[in-house]
CSV table of C-alpha atoms in Angstrom, one decimal:
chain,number,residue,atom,x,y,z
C,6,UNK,CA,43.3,14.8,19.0
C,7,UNK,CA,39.8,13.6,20.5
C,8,UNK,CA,39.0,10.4,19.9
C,9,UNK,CA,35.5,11.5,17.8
C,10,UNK,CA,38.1,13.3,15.6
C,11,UNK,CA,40.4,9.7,14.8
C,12,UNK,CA,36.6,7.9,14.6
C,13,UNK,CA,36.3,10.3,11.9
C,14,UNK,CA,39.3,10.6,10.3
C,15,UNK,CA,39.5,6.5,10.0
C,16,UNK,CA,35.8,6.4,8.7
C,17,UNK,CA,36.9,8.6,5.9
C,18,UNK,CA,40.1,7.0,5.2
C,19,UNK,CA,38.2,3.8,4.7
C,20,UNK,CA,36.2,5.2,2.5
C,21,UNK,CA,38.5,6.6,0.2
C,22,UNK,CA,40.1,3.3,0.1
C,23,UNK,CA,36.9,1.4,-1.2
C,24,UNK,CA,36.8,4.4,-3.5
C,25,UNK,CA,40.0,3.9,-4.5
C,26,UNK,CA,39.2,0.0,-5.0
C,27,UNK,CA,35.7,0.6,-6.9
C,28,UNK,CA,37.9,3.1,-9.5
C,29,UNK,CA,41.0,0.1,-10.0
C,30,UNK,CA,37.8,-2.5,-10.2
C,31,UNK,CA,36.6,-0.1,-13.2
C,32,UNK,CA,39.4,1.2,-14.9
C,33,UNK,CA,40.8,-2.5,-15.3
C,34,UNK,CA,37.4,-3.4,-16.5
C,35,UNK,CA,37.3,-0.6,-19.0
C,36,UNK,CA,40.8,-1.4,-20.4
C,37,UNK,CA,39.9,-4.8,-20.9
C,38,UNK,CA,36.6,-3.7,-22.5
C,39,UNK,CA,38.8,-1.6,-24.8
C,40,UNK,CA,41.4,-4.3,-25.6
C,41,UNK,CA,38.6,-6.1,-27.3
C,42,UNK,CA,37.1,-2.9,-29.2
C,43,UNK,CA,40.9,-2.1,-30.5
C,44,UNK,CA,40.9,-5.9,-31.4
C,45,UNK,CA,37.9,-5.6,-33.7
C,46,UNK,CA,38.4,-2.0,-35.1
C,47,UNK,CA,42.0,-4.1,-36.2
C,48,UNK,CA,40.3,-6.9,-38.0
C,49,UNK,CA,37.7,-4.5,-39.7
C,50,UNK,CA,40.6,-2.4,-41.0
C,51,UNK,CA,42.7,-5.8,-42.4
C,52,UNK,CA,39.0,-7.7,-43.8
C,53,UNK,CA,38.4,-4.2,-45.9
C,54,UNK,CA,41.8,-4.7,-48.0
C,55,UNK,CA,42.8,-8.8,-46.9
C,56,UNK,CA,46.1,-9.8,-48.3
C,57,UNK,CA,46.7,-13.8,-47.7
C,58,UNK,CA,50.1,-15.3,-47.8
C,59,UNK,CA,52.1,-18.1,-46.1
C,60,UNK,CA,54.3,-16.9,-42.9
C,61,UNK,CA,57.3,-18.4,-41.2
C,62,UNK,CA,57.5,-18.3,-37.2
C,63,UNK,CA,60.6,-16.7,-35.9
C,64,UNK,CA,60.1,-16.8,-32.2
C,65,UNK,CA,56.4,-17.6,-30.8
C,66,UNK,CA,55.2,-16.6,-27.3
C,67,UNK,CA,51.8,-16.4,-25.0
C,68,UNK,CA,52.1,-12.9,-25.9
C,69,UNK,CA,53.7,-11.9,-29.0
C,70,UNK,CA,55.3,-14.4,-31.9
C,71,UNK,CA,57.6,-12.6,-34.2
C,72,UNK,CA,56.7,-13.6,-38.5
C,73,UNK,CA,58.1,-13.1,-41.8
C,74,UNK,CA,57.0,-13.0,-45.1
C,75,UNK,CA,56.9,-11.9,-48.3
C,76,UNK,CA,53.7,-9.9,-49.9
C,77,UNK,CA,52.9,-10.1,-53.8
C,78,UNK,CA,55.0,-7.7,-54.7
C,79,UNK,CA,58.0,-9.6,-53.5
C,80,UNK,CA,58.8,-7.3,-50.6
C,81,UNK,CA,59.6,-8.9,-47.1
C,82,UNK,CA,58.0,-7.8,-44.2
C,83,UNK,CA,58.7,-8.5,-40.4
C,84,UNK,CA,56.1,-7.1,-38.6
C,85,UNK,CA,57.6,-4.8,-35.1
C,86,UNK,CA,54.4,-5.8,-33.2
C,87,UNK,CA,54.1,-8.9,-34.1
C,88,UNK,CA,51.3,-11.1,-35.0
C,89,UNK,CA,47.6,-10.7,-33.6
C,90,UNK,CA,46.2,-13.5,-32.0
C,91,UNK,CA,49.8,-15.4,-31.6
C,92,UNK,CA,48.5,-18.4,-29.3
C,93,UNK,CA,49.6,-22.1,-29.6
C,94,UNK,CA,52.3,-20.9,-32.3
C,95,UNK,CA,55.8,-23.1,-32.2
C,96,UNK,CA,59.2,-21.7,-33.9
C,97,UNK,CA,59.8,-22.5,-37.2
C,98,UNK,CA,56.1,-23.2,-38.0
C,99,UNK,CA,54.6,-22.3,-41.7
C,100,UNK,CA,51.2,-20.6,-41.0
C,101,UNK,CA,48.7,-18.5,-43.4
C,102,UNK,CA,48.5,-15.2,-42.2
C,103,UNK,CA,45.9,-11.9,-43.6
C,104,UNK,CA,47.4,-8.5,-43.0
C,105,UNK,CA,46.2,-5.0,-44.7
C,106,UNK,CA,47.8,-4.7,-47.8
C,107,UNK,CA,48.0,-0.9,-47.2
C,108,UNK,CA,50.1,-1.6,-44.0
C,109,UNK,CA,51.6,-5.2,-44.0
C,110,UNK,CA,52.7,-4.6,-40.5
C,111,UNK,CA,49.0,-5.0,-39.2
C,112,UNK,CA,48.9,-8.8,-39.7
C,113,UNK,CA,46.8,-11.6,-37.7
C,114,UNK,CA,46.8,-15.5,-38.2
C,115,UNK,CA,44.3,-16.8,-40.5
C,116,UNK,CA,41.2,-17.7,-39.5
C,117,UNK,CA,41.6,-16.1,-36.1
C,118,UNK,CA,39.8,-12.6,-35.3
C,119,UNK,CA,38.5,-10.5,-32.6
C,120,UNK,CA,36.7,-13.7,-30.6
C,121,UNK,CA,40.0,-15.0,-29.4
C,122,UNK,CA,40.3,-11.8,-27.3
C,123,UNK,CA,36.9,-11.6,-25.5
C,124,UNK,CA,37.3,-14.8,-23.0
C,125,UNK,CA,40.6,-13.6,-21.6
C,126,UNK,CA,39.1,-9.8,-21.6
C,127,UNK,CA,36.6,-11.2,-19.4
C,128,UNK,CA,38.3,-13.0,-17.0
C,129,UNK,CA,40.6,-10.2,-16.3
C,130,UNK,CA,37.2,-8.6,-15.4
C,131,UNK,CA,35.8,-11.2,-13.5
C,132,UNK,CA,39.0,-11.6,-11.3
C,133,UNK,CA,39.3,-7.7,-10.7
C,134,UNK,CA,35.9,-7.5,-9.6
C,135,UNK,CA,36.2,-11.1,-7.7
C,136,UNK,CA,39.1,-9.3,-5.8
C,137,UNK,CA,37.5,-6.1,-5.3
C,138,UNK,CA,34.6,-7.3,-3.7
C,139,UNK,CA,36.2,-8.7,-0.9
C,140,UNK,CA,37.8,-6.1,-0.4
C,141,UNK,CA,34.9,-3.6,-0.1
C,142,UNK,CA,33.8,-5.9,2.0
C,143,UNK,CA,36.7,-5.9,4.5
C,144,UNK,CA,36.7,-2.3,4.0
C,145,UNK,CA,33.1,-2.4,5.9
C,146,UNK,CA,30.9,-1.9,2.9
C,147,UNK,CA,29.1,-5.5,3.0
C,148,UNK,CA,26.9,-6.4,0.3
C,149,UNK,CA,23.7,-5.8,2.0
C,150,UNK,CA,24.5,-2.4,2.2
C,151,UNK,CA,25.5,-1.5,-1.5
C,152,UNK,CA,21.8,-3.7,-2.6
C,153,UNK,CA,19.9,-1.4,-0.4
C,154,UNK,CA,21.5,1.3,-1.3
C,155,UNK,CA,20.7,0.2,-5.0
C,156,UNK,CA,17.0,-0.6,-3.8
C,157,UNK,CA,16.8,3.2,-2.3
C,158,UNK,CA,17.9,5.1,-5.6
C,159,UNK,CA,15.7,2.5,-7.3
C,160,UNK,CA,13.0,3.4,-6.0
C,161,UNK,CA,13.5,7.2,-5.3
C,162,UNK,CA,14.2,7.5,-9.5
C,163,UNK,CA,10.9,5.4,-9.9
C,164,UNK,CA,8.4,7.6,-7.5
C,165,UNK,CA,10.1,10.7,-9.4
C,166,UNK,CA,8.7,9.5,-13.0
């Protein structure tokens, strides 16, 4: 193999690999977008027929807490998902909880919605596109590069008009 041939074969591999890194970078950061959207199409769906009742904790993680309780109409339920928004709950604890009277295994803690879900959504942004940076960079796509590149189709799209 000639060595223009390896030159070009490495020059492409690289650049599938910051390909590769820009489509993780994305697809992370449209999942988390998404988490958020599923959280608020949730809470629309429980606010549009709200049932309130007191719950009892029967195992609580950062995750997923586990609840029980009894609707109005004196039938027990023990959500298989869990609670939304489960944070900072301890075993054993008496909380209010709202949950679609339709489906009383969509249930979320009181007073707690869609906003809980938007800092950690973007961190988990932030951090895959704080790693992915770097690694374009490494890759040998510095910044100054990807601006100008910017600045070109800028500018090209804006003498086209």
């Amino acid at each position: 193999m000639s060595e223009t041939s390896q030159s070009a074969s490495s020059a492409d591999r690289f650049r599938r690999t910051r390909v590769g890194v820009v489509i993780a970078a994305s697809a992370v950061s449209v999942l988390a977008v998404l988490l958020v959207l599923a959280a608020w199409k949730d809470d629309r769906m429980i606010s549009s027929d709200m049932g309130v009742t007191s719950a009892e904790v029967l195992s609580a993680g950062r995750l997923r807490s586990a609840v029980i309780f009894v609707t109005p109409d004196g039938e027990t339920h023990n959500p298989k998902v869990g609670v939304l928004y489960p944070t900072k709950l301890t075993a054993g604890e008496r909380i209010n909880v709202e949950y679609l009277r339709s489906d009383p295994d969509l249930v979320r803690v009181a007073g707690r919605d869609a906003r809980v879900a938007i800092i950690p959504a973007l961190s988990v942004i932030v951090v895959s596109w704080a790693l992915a940076v770097p690694a374009l960079w490494l890759l040998g796509s510095p910044p100054a590069r990807w601006w100008g590149a910017a600045r070109a189709r800028w500018s090209r799209t804006r003498v086209a008009r």
